[in-house]
Amino acid sequence: MWSIKDKLSTRLMNICIASLCKAKQLEKAESVIVDGIRIGVQPDVVTYNTVIAAYCRVVGIDAGYSILHRMKEAGINPDVITYNSLIAGATRYCMLSRCLDLFDEMLEMSILPDIWSYNTLMHCFFKLRKPDEAYRVFQDIILKDISLHPATFNILMNGLCKNGYTENALMLFRSLKRHGFTPQLVTYNILIHGLCKSGRGKTAKEFLNELVEAGHIPNAITYTTVMKCCFRCRQFEEGLKIFAEMRRKGYTYDAFAYCTVASMLLKTGRMNEANEYLGYIITNGFDLDTVSFNNIINLYYKEGQLDNAYKLLYEAEKKGLKSDKYTHTILIDGLCRTGNFKEAQQHLDCMSMMGFDSNLVALNSFINGLCKAGHLDHALQMFESMDAKDSFTYSTIVHGLCKAGRFRAASKLLLSCVRDGMRILKSNKRVVISGLRSSGFSHEARKVQSKIRLAKILHY
DNA sequence: CTAGGGTTAG
């Protein structure tokens, strides 16, 4: 029989482990468990659940599984929270089959899934762009009469927005409100973001007002979302005004908003201002994550400050941050811009070796770099070898061909693009047609023009 | 355990 004192010690240990896990000090947490066992404090289900959740979050799902294994060996039965942590881990890495296996395993062990098991499964389906299946999970929740959590609606609404069903999310929101549901700030933020992304900035602004009227105070996320929306609609000054307000109200406590602004300034060629904010990010000592590093590295590359870019890459590595596909794409783009095609190629090979599947953007960058440097044949060779191409790929090559005076080849490509229903650039079309005309193919220029017009009608 | 930021053409 355990005494009250033992239970108290276990609880104390759990509190200690929870704070270590929160600080991502997993090794220390483990050593606390080992030390505890040595002095007679037994870990319980809460102890293991805490560690499993942390391992899933910080290391990966397999690390979580191995703790589960140890837990079972120690004779402690997992509960619904254990499984929820594992399901959340699987969802983080988009491992749907693992999620479903875990669900089965739960049922086998007669552990009843709760609302969070379902919420997470629904989220997983949405993340994998399977909205129908996700919605089926929601119906299942209703059918099984499991009481909903406010987050259930948030996950549902976010999933709908992210999968292109913003209209449905909006309808859901309105009908929920009619049924007396009070939306949280998160709910508003989700909806505003969805509306902004689908080009309905005006409705988004209305919801911003509604949110305030409902008694919520907009937070940093609300501000960043609305600001980004302004930038998307090319209302740069309006967006910068929001940013200024954010700073005044003290909502710029991380690099998030600064990165959004710096990136916009970079894209619109306002280098001096971009640099100003960049400097601010650096000197202010924000705790930078991978995305922020990517932002800054990109800026350095565009400025031609390669030394600074490398220094920062090194710093990110030293911090233990993992580079992602954006980092590598930025790097490849930077290498191409500075004419280091050999290194860029090496890095491209490196990327596929590291298991990055979609490197279309990097390839487009490469082709663009080759065209700009006048290596059109190399670019064409690369173009032919690509199995996936998008409008960027085509417009780059079309532009490259025009630059080399090969207008007939360019027009052929442009037409194949149009036939596939791909969006083409106005400037691209203009250059091809005027090129054909000036090189004596005015008949062909007219033909291209009418074919484009026809294709547009057909695809409409 | 849900919400915000980052890559390519002109």
Tab-separated table of C-alpha atoms (C1' of nucleotides) in Angstrom:
chain	number	residue	atom	x	y	z
A	1	MET	CA	0.000	0.000	0.000
A	2	TRP	CA	1.203	3.452	-0.872
A	3	SER	CA	1.142	6.047	1.796
A	4	ILE	CA	-0.080	9.598	1.333
A	5	LYS	CA	3.536	10.644	1.495
A	6	ASP	CA	4.384	8.489	-1.512
A	7	LYS	CA	1.553	9.944	-3.533
A	8	LEU	CA	2.653	13.403	-2.575
A	9	SER	CA	6.184	12.647	-3.723
A	10	THR	CA	4.924	11.317	-7.041
A	11	ARG	CA	2.895	14.479	-7.522
A	12	LEU	CA	5.895	16.617	-6.693
A	13	MET	CA	7.983	14.664	-9.145
A	14	ASN	CA	5.322	15.151	-11.820
A	15	ILE	CA	5.294	18.891	-11.286
A	16	CYS	CA	9.047	18.920	-11.580
A	17	ILE	CA	8.958	16.807	-14.746
A	18	ALA	CA	6.246	18.947	-16.291
A	19	SER	CA	8.344	22.079	-15.937
A	20	LEU	CA	11.443	20.346	-17.292
A	21	CYS	CA	9.452	19.070	-20.268
A	22	LYS	CA	8.086	22.520	-20.895
A	23	ALA	CA	11.663	23.779	-21.069
A	24	LYS	CA	12.431	20.927	-23.489
A	25	GLN	CA	14.941	19.477	-21.035
A	26	LEU	CA	13.911	15.912	-21.720
A	27	GLU	CA	17.132	14.266	-20.600
A	28	LYS	CA	16.892	15.985	-17.248
A	29	ALA	CA	13.264	14.901	-16.923
A	30	GLU	CA	14.297	11.308	-17.560
A	31	SER	CA	17.048	11.466	-14.988
A	32	VAL	CA	14.550	12.778	-12.440
A	33	ILE	CA	12.433	9.671	-13.053
A	34	VAL	CA	15.488	7.412	-12.650
A	35	ASP	CA	16.558	9.190	-9.457
A	36	GLY	CA	12.989	9.031	-8.188
A	37	ILE	CA	12.761	5.272	-8.649
A	38	ARG	CA	16.095	4.882	-6.835
A	39	ILE	CA	14.800	6.669	-3.755
A	40	GLY	CA	11.461	4.904	-3.915
A	41	VAL	CA	9.239	7.434	-5.696
A	42	GLN	CA	7.234	5.532	-8.299
A	43	PRO	CA	6.252	7.218	-11.564
A	44	ASP	CA	2.557	6.992	-12.409
A	45	VAL	CA	0.450	7.393	-15.515
A	46	VAL	CA	0.686	11.195	-15.292
A	47	THR	CA	4.483	11.036	-15.221
A	48	TYR	CA	4.609	8.954	-18.380
A	49	ASN	CA	1.915	10.969	-20.128
A	50	THR	CA	3.877	14.159	-19.563
A	51	VAL	CA	7.058	12.663	-20.932
A	52	ILE	CA	5.312	11.046	-23.905
A	53	ALA	CA	3.667	14.327	-24.884
A	54	ALA	CA	7.002	16.120	-24.660
A	55	TYR	CA	8.866	13.509	-26.697
A	56	CYS	CA	6.186	13.553	-29.370
A	57	ARG	CA	6.398	17.314	-29.545
A	58	VAL	CA	10.141	17.777	-29.375
A	59	VAL	CA	11.693	14.645	-30.845
A	60	GLY	CA	9.097	12.728	-32.787
A	61	ILE	CA	6.418	10.129	-32.644
A	62	ASP	CA	8.792	7.156	-32.428
A	63	ALA	CA	10.394	8.589	-29.324
A	64	GLY	CA	6.900	8.822	-27.853
A	65	TYR	CA	6.222	5.197	-28.748
A	66	SER	CA	9.359	4.000	-27.036
A	67	ILE	CA	8.281	5.686	-23.809
A	68	LEU	CA	4.872	4.046	-24.194
A	69	HIS	CA	6.672	0.731	-24.418
A	70	ARG	CA	8.616	1.427	-21.242
A	71	MET	CA	5.430	2.524	-19.543
A	72	LYS	CA	3.761	-0.781	-20.331
A	73	GLU	CA	6.854	-2.659	-19.148
A	74	ALA	CA	6.666	-0.810	-15.850
A	75	GLY	CA	3.139	-2.174	-15.478
A	76	ILE	CA	1.371	1.140	-15.871
A	77	ASN	CA	-1.654	1.148	-18.157
A	78	PRO	CA	-1.919	3.937	-20.693
A	79	ASP	CA	-5.104	5.986	-20.648
A	80	VAL	CA	-6.943	8.229	-23.075
A	81	ILE	CA	-4.515	11.088	-22.437
A	82	THR	CA	-1.548	8.880	-23.352
A	83	TYR	CA	-3.164	8.039	-26.643
A	84	ASN	CA	-4.236	11.602	-27.304
A	85	SER	CA	-0.627	12.711	-26.969
A	86	LEU	CA	0.494	10.061	-29.428
A	87	ILE	CA	-2.301	10.935	-31.851
A	88	ALA	CA	-1.313	14.602	-31.588
A	89	GLY	CA	2.284	13.592	-32.315
A	90	ALA	CA	1.221	11.627	-35.372
A	91	THR	CA	-0.886	14.566	-36.529
A	92	ARG	CA	2.043	16.943	-36.169
A	93	TYR	CA	3.943	14.866	-38.695
A	94	CYS	CA	0.855	14.228	-40.839
A	95	MET	CA	0.993	10.488	-40.219
A	96	LEU	CA	-2.611	9.589	-40.818
A	97	SER	CA	-2.242	5.824	-40.764
A	98	ARG	CA	-0.484	6.081	-37.411
A	99	CYS	CA	-3.413	8.112	-36.113
A	100	LEU	CA	-5.888	5.509	-37.262
A	101	ASP	CA	-3.767	2.671	-35.849
A	102	LEU	CA	-3.684	4.456	-32.507
A	103	PHE	CA	-7.448	4.787	-32.595
A	104	ASP	CA	-7.788	1.059	-33.213
A	105	GLU	CA	-5.317	0.288	-30.478
A	106	MET	CA	-7.335	2.402	-28.070
A	107	LEU	CA	-10.538	0.598	-28.872
A	108	GLU	CA	-8.810	-2.770	-28.506
A	109	MET	CA	-7.718	-1.774	-25.036
A	110	SER	CA	-11.239	-0.552	-24.261
A	111	ILE	CA	-10.040	3.010	-23.808
A	112	LEU	CA	-12.819	5.296	-24.972
A	113	PRO	CA	-11.660	8.127	-27.260
A	114	ASP	CA	-12.706	11.533	-25.938
A	115	ILE	CA	-13.422	14.822	-27.658
A	116	TRP	CA	-9.718	15.538	-27.975
A	117	SER	CA	-9.028	12.263	-29.713
A	118	TYR	CA	-11.657	13.195	-32.275
A	119	ASN	CA	-10.575	16.827	-32.513
A	120	THR	CA	-7.048	15.763	-33.293
A	121	LEU	CA	-8.094	13.137	-35.813
A	122	MET	CA	-10.264	15.710	-37.556
A	123	HIS	CA	-7.322	18.091	-37.594
A	124	CYS	CA	-5.142	15.400	-39.131
A	125	PHE	CA	-7.594	14.828	-41.992
A	126	PHE	CA	-7.782	18.563	-42.625
A	127	LYS	CA	-4.010	18.894	-42.632
A	128	LEU	CA	-3.815	16.193	-45.258
A	129	ARG	CA	-6.397	18.023	-47.348
A	130	LYS	CA	-9.088	15.450	-46.812
A	131	PRO	CA	-11.958	17.726	-45.782
A	132	ASP	CA	-14.669	15.153	-46.493
A	133	GLU	CA	-13.154	12.634	-44.123
A	134	ALA	CA	-12.562	15.361	-41.569
A	135	TYR	CA	-16.171	16.369	-41.757
A	136	ARG	CA	-17.166	12.743	-41.285
A	137	VAL	CA	-15.237	12.770	-38.012
A	138	PHE	CA	-17.244	15.797	-36.945
A	139	GLN	CA	-20.497	14.037	-37.809
A	140	ASP	CA	-19.262	11.040	-35.862
A	141	ILE	CA	-18.753	13.235	-32.799
A	142	ILE	CA	-22.343	14.484	-33.057
A	143	LEU	CA	-23.669	10.987	-33.697
A	144	LYS	CA	-21.883	9.558	-30.684
A	145	ASP	CA	-23.234	12.424	-28.597
A	146	ILE	CA	-19.801	13.369	-27.302
A	147	SER	CA	-19.972	16.821	-25.802
A	148	LEU	CA	-18.146	19.349	-27.932
A	149	HIS	CA	-15.326	21.620	-26.896
A	150	PRO	CA	-15.091	25.193	-28.215
A	151	ALA	CA	-11.907	24.159	-29.985
A	152	THR	CA	-13.877	21.605	-31.996
A	153	PHE	CA	-15.512	24.442	-33.904
A	154	ASN	CA	-12.241	26.257	-34.256
A	155	ILE	CA	-10.531	23.228	-35.740
A	156	LEU	CA	-13.479	22.636	-38.030
A	157	MET	CA	-13.609	26.241	-39.170
A	158	ASN	CA	-9.865	26.466	-39.666
A	159	GLY	CA	-9.867	23.215	-41.613
A	160	LEU	CA	-12.690	24.404	-43.840
A	161	CYS	CA	-10.891	27.690	-44.548
A	162	LYS	CA	-7.574	26.027	-45.272
A	163	ASN	CA	-9.203	23.595	-47.673
A	164	GLY	CA	-10.929	26.266	-49.685
A	165	TYR	CA	-14.317	26.157	-47.998
A	166	THR	CA	-14.231	29.623	-46.483
A	167	GLU	CA	-17.836	30.183	-47.467
A	168	ASN	CA	-18.909	27.125	-45.489
A	169	ALA	CA	-16.850	28.266	-42.528
A	170	LEU	CA	-18.605	31.606	-42.679
A	171	MET	CA	-22.007	29.924	-42.806
A	172	LEU	CA	-21.078	27.685	-39.901
A	173	PHE	CA	-19.936	30.708	-37.915
A	174	ARG	CA	-23.197	32.535	-38.490
A	175	SER	CA	-25.385	29.569	-37.690
A	176	LEU	CA	-23.418	28.841	-34.531
A	177	LYS	CA	-23.901	32.402	-33.411
A	178	ARG	CA	-27.639	32.114	-33.982
A	179	HIS	CA	-27.576	29.064	-31.731
A	180	GLY	CA	-26.071	31.095	-28.941
A	181	PHE	CA	-22.444	30.111	-29.380
A	182	THR	CA	-20.039	32.856	-28.341
A	183	PRO	CA	-17.022	32.860	-30.634
A	184	GLN	CA	-13.603	33.141	-29.021
A	185	LEU	CA	-10.911	35.492	-30.221
A	186	VAL	CA	-9.262	32.478	-31.887
A	187	THR	CA	-12.464	31.814	-33.794
A	188	TYR	CA	-12.470	35.357	-35.146
A	189	ASN	CA	-8.807	35.152	-36.030
A	190	ILE	CA	-9.363	31.936	-37.955
A	191	LEU	CA	-12.235	33.424	-39.892
A	192	ILE	CA	-10.440	36.699	-40.612
A	193	HIS	CA	-7.435	34.794	-41.873
A	194	GLY	CA	-9.594	32.598	-44.091
A	195	LEU	CA	-11.428	35.584	-45.520
A	196	CYS	CA	-8.190	37.466	-46.193
A	197	LYS	CA	-6.664	34.501	-47.993
A	198	SER	CA	-9.687	34.062	-50.219
A	199	GLY	CA	-9.515	37.696	-51.211
A	200	ARG	CA	-12.404	38.946	-49.112
A	201	GLY	CA	-10.547	41.592	-47.212
A	202	LYS	CA	-13.624	43.760	-46.885
A	203	THR	CA	-15.621	41.103	-45.060
A	204	ALA	CA	-12.541	40.403	-42.948
A	205	LYS	CA	-12.463	44.036	-41.826
A	206	GLU	CA	-16.142	43.790	-40.896
A	207	PHE	CA	-15.335	40.866	-38.647
A	208	LEU	CA	-12.519	42.845	-37.119
A	209	ASN	CA	-15.104	45.403	-36.050
A	210	GLU	CA	-17.484	42.721	-34.880
A	211	LEU	CA	-14.767	41.158	-32.766
A	212	VAL	CA	-14.178	44.421	-30.954
A	213	GLU	CA	-17.908	44.977	-30.510
A	214	ALA	CA	-18.169	41.507	-28.981
A	215	GLY	CA	-15.757	42.683	-26.311
A	216	HIS	CA	-12.582	41.017	-27.528
A	217	ILE	CA	-9.264	42.802	-27.659
A	218	PRO	CA	-7.383	42.069	-30.882
A	219	ASN	CA	-4.070	40.358	-30.219
A	220	ALA	CA	-0.785	40.127	-32.088
A	221	ILE	CA	-2.170	37.407	-34.336
A	222	THR	CA	-5.191	39.488	-35.300
A	223	TYR	CA	-2.967	42.426	-36.166
A	224	THR	CA	-0.492	40.371	-38.185
A	225	THR	CA	-3.315	38.711	-40.094
A	226	VAL	CA	-4.999	41.962	-41.016
A	227	MET	CA	-1.680	43.579	-41.859
A	228	LYS	CA	-0.799	40.721	-44.193
A	229	CYS	CA	-4.212	41.089	-45.761
A	230	CYS	CA	-3.476	44.738	-46.565
A	231	PHE	CA	-0.167	43.769	-48.135
A	232	ARG	CA	-1.865	41.150	-50.269
A	233	CYS	CA	-4.309	43.744	-51.517
A	234	ARG	CA	-1.392	46.062	-52.238
A	235	GLN	CA	-2.564	48.520	-49.586
A	236	PHE	CA	0.969	48.914	-48.313
A	237	GLU	CA	0.586	52.138	-46.393
A	238	GLU	CA	-2.564	50.871	-44.686
A	239	GLY	CA	-0.681	47.742	-43.636
A	240	LEU	CA	2.260	49.752	-42.350
A	241	LYS	CA	-0.164	51.830	-40.320
A	242	ILE	CA	-1.412	48.665	-38.634
A	243	PHE	CA	2.169	47.685	-37.968
A	244	ALA	CA	2.854	51.048	-36.370
A	245	GLU	CA	-0.183	50.579	-34.170
A	246	MET	CA	1.052	47.130	-33.205
A	247	ARG	CA	4.374	48.552	-32.118
A	248	ARG	CA	2.728	51.343	-30.186
A	249	LYS	CA	0.522	48.903	-28.324
A	250	GLY	CA	3.412	46.615	-27.568
A	251	TYR	CA	2.318	43.646	-29.651
A	252	THR	CA	5.620	43.245	-31.439
A	253	TYR	CA	7.343	41.099	-28.888
A	254	ASP	CA	8.592	38.557	-31.433
A	255	ALA	CA	9.999	38.613	-34.940
A	256	PHE	CA	6.695	37.622	-36.550
A	257	ALA	CA	5.342	40.978	-37.632
A	258	TYR	CA	8.791	42.364	-38.414
A	259	CYS	CA	9.419	39.495	-40.806
A	260	THR	CA	6.103	40.059	-42.565
A	261	VAL	CA	6.895	43.735	-43.015
A	262	ALA	CA	10.520	43.189	-44.053
A	263	SER	CA	9.474	40.613	-46.606
A	264	MET	CA	6.892	42.950	-48.102
A	265	LEU	CA	9.426	45.760	-48.288
A	266	LEU	CA	11.893	43.438	-49.960
A	267	LYS	CA	9.376	42.329	-52.565
A	268	THR	CA	8.406	45.889	-53.393
A	269	GLY	CA	12.001	46.961	-53.685
A	270	ARG	CA	12.071	49.185	-50.604
A	271	MET	CA	15.469	47.926	-49.567
A	272	ASN	CA	16.406	50.713	-47.176
A	273	GLU	CA	13.317	50.276	-45.070
A	274	ALA	CA	13.646	46.496	-45.200
A	275	ASN	CA	17.170	46.834	-43.893
A	276	GLU	CA	16.064	49.144	-41.146
A	277	TYR	CA	13.672	46.538	-39.745
A	278	LEU	CA	16.207	43.817	-40.334
A	279	GLY	CA	18.656	45.707	-38.203
A	280	TYR	CA	15.994	46.093	-35.568
A	281	ILE	CA	15.337	42.340	-35.490
A	282	ILE	CA	19.045	41.610	-35.117
A	283	THR	CA	19.837	44.190	-32.441
A	284	ASN	CA	16.671	43.556	-30.492
A	285	GLY	CA	17.732	40.002	-29.771
A	286	PHE	CA	14.446	38.292	-30.660
A	287	ASP	CA	14.492	34.580	-30.176
A	288	LEU	CA	14.573	33.621	-33.835
A	289	ASP	CA	13.048	30.487	-35.251
A	290	THR	CA	13.624	28.827	-38.604
A	291	VAL	CA	11.130	31.029	-40.438
A	292	SER	CA	12.677	34.238	-39.124
A	293	PHE	CA	16.141	33.024	-40.053
A	294	ASN	CA	14.890	32.184	-43.535
A	295	ASN	CA	13.495	35.677	-43.864
A	296	ILE	CA	16.724	37.355	-42.886
A	297	ILE	CA	18.919	35.046	-44.932
A	298	ASN	CA	16.771	35.767	-47.953
A	299	LEU	CA	17.166	39.470	-47.370
A	300	TYR	CA	20.936	39.182	-47.083
A	301	TYR	CA	21.096	37.209	-50.303
A	302	LYS	CA	19.032	39.742	-52.202
A	303	GLU	CA	21.351	42.447	-50.916
A	304	GLY	CA	24.342	40.439	-52.019
A	305	GLN	CA	25.621	40.209	-48.451
A	306	LEU	CA	26.730	36.597	-48.746
A	307	ASP	CA	29.038	36.714	-45.747
A	308	ASN	CA	26.198	37.796	-43.511
A	309	ALA	CA	23.944	35.122	-44.982
A	310	TYR	CA	26.482	32.404	-44.228
A	311	LYS	CA	27.132	33.769	-40.782
A	312	LEU	CA	23.448	33.573	-40.032
A	313	LEU	CA	23.142	30.061	-41.430
A	314	TYR	CA	25.928	29.026	-39.130
A	315	GLU	CA	24.237	30.709	-36.211
A	316	ALA	CA	20.941	28.940	-36.903
A	317	GLU	CA	22.750	25.632	-37.054
A	318	LYS	CA	24.547	26.364	-33.808
A	319	LYS	CA	21.184	27.047	-32.196
A	320	GLY	CA	20.093	23.579	-33.211
A	321	LEU	CA	17.430	24.828	-35.615
A	322	LYS	CA	16.488	22.541	-38.435
A	323	SER	CA	16.691	23.931	-41.932
A	324	ASP	CA	13.632	23.328	-44.065
A	325	LYS	CA	12.758	23.439	-47.727
A	326	TYR	CA	12.517	27.219	-47.639
A	327	THR	CA	16.032	27.537	-46.254
A	328	HIS	CA	17.436	25.367	-49.017
A	329	THR	CA	15.435	27.087	-51.726
A	330	ILE	CA	16.630	30.489	-50.554
A	331	LEU	CA	20.177	29.157	-50.533
A	332	ILE	CA	19.912	27.718	-54.040
A	333	ASP	CA	18.353	30.922	-55.302
A	334	GLY	CA	21.123	32.923	-53.698
A	335	LEU	CA	23.819	30.722	-55.200
A	336	CYS	CA	22.268	31.031	-58.664
A	337	ARG	CA	21.955	34.782	-58.369
A	338	THR	CA	25.661	35.007	-57.679
A	339	GLY	CA	26.539	32.672	-60.525
A	340	ASN	CA	27.573	29.672	-58.417
A	341	PHE	CA	25.650	27.169	-60.488
A	342	LYS	CA	27.877	24.259	-59.646
A	343	GLU	CA	27.353	24.731	-55.934
A	344	ALA	CA	23.656	25.307	-56.515
A	345	GLN	CA	23.440	21.992	-58.389
A	346	GLN	CA	25.245	20.250	-55.561
A	347	HIS	CA	22.829	21.723	-53.105
A	348	LEU	CA	19.871	20.678	-55.218
A	349	ASP	CA	21.121	17.083	-55.215
A	350	CYS	CA	21.664	17.427	-51.500
A	351	MET	CA	18.031	18.426	-51.066
A	352	SER	CA	16.636	15.350	-52.729
A	353	MET	CA	19.074	13.229	-50.746
A	354	MET	CA	17.715	14.774	-47.562
A	355	GLY	CA	14.253	13.703	-48.605
A	356	PHE	CA	12.730	17.026	-49.624
A	357	ASP	CA	10.175	15.960	-52.166
A	358	SER	CA	8.878	19.124	-53.760
A	359	ASN	CA	11.709	21.315	-54.961
A	360	LEU	CA	9.884	22.899	-57.878
A	361	VAL	CA	10.566	26.377	-56.556
A	362	ALA	CA	14.270	25.640	-56.286
A	363	LEU	CA	14.321	24.312	-59.835
A	364	ASN	CA	12.481	27.400	-61.045
A	365	SER	CA	15.047	29.559	-59.298
A	366	PHE	CA	17.785	27.582	-60.937
A	367	ILE	CA	16.302	27.992	-64.404
A	368	ASN	CA	15.776	31.672	-63.785
A	369	GLY	CA	19.368	32.064	-62.682
A	370	LEU	CA	20.623	30.242	-65.762
A	371	CYS	CA	18.497	32.385	-68.075
A	372	LYS	CA	19.647	35.585	-66.455
A	373	ALA	CA	23.273	34.555	-66.772
A	374	GLY	CA	22.739	33.762	-70.448
A	375	HIS	CA	22.997	29.970	-70.151
A	376	LEU	CA	19.790	29.385	-72.059
A	377	ASP	CA	20.712	25.941	-73.372
A	378	HIS	CA	21.479	24.699	-69.909
A	379	ALA	CA	18.152	26.126	-68.752
A	380	LEU	CA	16.269	24.428	-71.590
A	381	GLN	CA	17.964	21.147	-70.814
A	382	MET	CA	16.854	21.434	-67.236
A	383	PHE	CA	13.371	22.444	-68.336
A	384	GLU	CA	13.038	19.308	-70.466
A	385	SER	CA	14.137	17.065	-67.629
A	386	MET	CA	11.550	18.391	-65.189
A	387	ASP	CA	8.449	16.292	-64.697
A	388	ALA	CA	6.476	18.911	-62.782
A	389	LYS	CA	6.228	22.451	-64.087
A	390	ASP	CA	4.143	25.435	-63.117
A	391	SER	CA	3.451	28.883	-64.515
A	392	PHE	CA	6.714	30.144	-63.017
A	393	THR	CA	8.679	27.540	-64.924
A	394	TYR	CA	7.041	28.438	-68.206
A	395	SER	CA	7.185	32.185	-67.838
A	396	THR	CA	10.861	32.013	-66.940
A	397	ILE	CA	11.701	29.968	-70.013
A	398	VAL	CA	9.461	32.073	-72.255
A	399	HIS	CA	11.211	35.163	-70.981
A	400	GLY	CA	14.599	33.546	-71.502
A	401	LEU	CA	13.770	32.547	-75.060
A	402	CYS	CA	12.561	36.056	-75.870
A	403	LYS	CA	15.723	37.540	-74.469
A	404	ALA	CA	17.688	35.324	-76.818
A	405	GLY	CA	15.487	36.388	-79.725
A	406	ARG	CA	13.926	32.941	-80.137
A	407	PHE	CA	10.398	34.260	-80.402
A	408	ARG	CA	8.862	31.393	-82.342
A	409	ALA	CA	9.981	28.857	-79.746
A	410	ALA	CA	8.696	31.203	-77.051
A	411	SER	CA	5.292	31.557	-78.682
A	412	LYS	CA	4.980	27.785	-79.059
A	413	LEU	CA	5.627	27.346	-75.375
A	414	LEU	CA	3.292	30.149	-74.450
A	415	LEU	CA	0.494	28.535	-76.416
A	416	SER	CA	1.012	25.145	-74.821
A	417	CYS	CA	0.765	26.925	-71.507
A	418	VAL	CA	-2.499	28.569	-72.459
A	419	ARG	CA	-3.910	25.266	-73.725
A	420	ASP	CA	-3.237	23.710	-70.324
A	421	GLY	CA	-5.254	26.486	-68.733
A	422	MET	CA	-2.211	27.900	-67.002
A	423	ARG	CA	-2.108	31.516	-66.014
A	424	ILE	CA	0.315	33.516	-68.115
A	425	LEU	CA	1.866	36.853	-67.434
A	426	LYS	CA	0.668	39.860	-69.355
A	427	SER	CA	4.265	40.973	-69.788
A	428	ASN	CA	5.136	37.543	-71.131
A	429	LYS	CA	2.426	37.727	-73.750
A	430	ARG	CA	3.422	41.253	-74.681
A	431	VAL	CA	7.077	40.403	-75.153
A	432	VAL	CA	6.326	37.360	-77.304
A	433	ILE	CA	3.885	39.171	-79.581
A	434	SER	CA	5.953	42.288	-80.051
A	435	GLY	CA	9.010	40.104	-80.599
A	436	LEU	CA	7.288	38.116	-83.309
A	437	ARG	CA	6.172	41.313	-84.991
A	438	SER	CA	9.528	43.002	-84.937
A	439	SER	CA	11.253	39.942	-86.321
A	440	GLY	CA	8.912	39.753	-89.274
A	441	PHE	CA	6.332	37.242	-88.110
A	442	SER	CA	3.342	39.545	-87.804
A	443	HIS	CA	1.007	36.916	-89.209
A	444	GLU	CA	2.096	34.573	-86.437
A	445	ALA	CA	1.741	37.315	-83.861
A	446	ARG	CA	-1.890	37.763	-84.793
A	447	LYS	CA	-2.460	34.008	-84.666
A	448	VAL	CA	-0.991	33.796	-81.163
A	449	GLN	CA	-3.112	36.677	-80.021
A	450	SER	CA	-6.363	35.150	-81.224
A	451	LYS	CA	-5.447	31.722	-79.849
A	452	ILE	CA	-4.839	33.181	-76.428
A	453	ARG	CA	-8.140	34.992	-76.558
A	454	LEU	CA	-9.955	31.811	-77.619
A	455	ALA	CA	-8.313	29.727	-74.892
A	456	LYS	CA	-9.340	32.276	-72.293
A	457	ILE	CA	-12.971	32.009	-73.374
A	458	LEU	CA	-12.836	28.205	-73.368
A	459	HIS	CA	-11.350	28.042	-69.902
A	460	TYR	CA	-13.683	30.575	-68.453
B	1	DC	C1'	-4.812	21.125	-27.956
B	2	DT	C1'	-7.180	25.033	-32.505
B	3	DA	C1'	-5.351	31.167	-34.887
B	4	DG	C1'	-0.440	35.075	-37.466
B	5	DG	C1'	5.190	35.402	-40.569
B	6	DG	C1'	9.234	32.879	-44.866
B	7	DT	C1'	11.220	30.667	-51.155
B	8	DT	C1'	10.945	31.421	-57.650
B	9	DA	C1'	9.186	34.800	-63.070
B	10	DG	C1'	8.196	40.332	-64.849
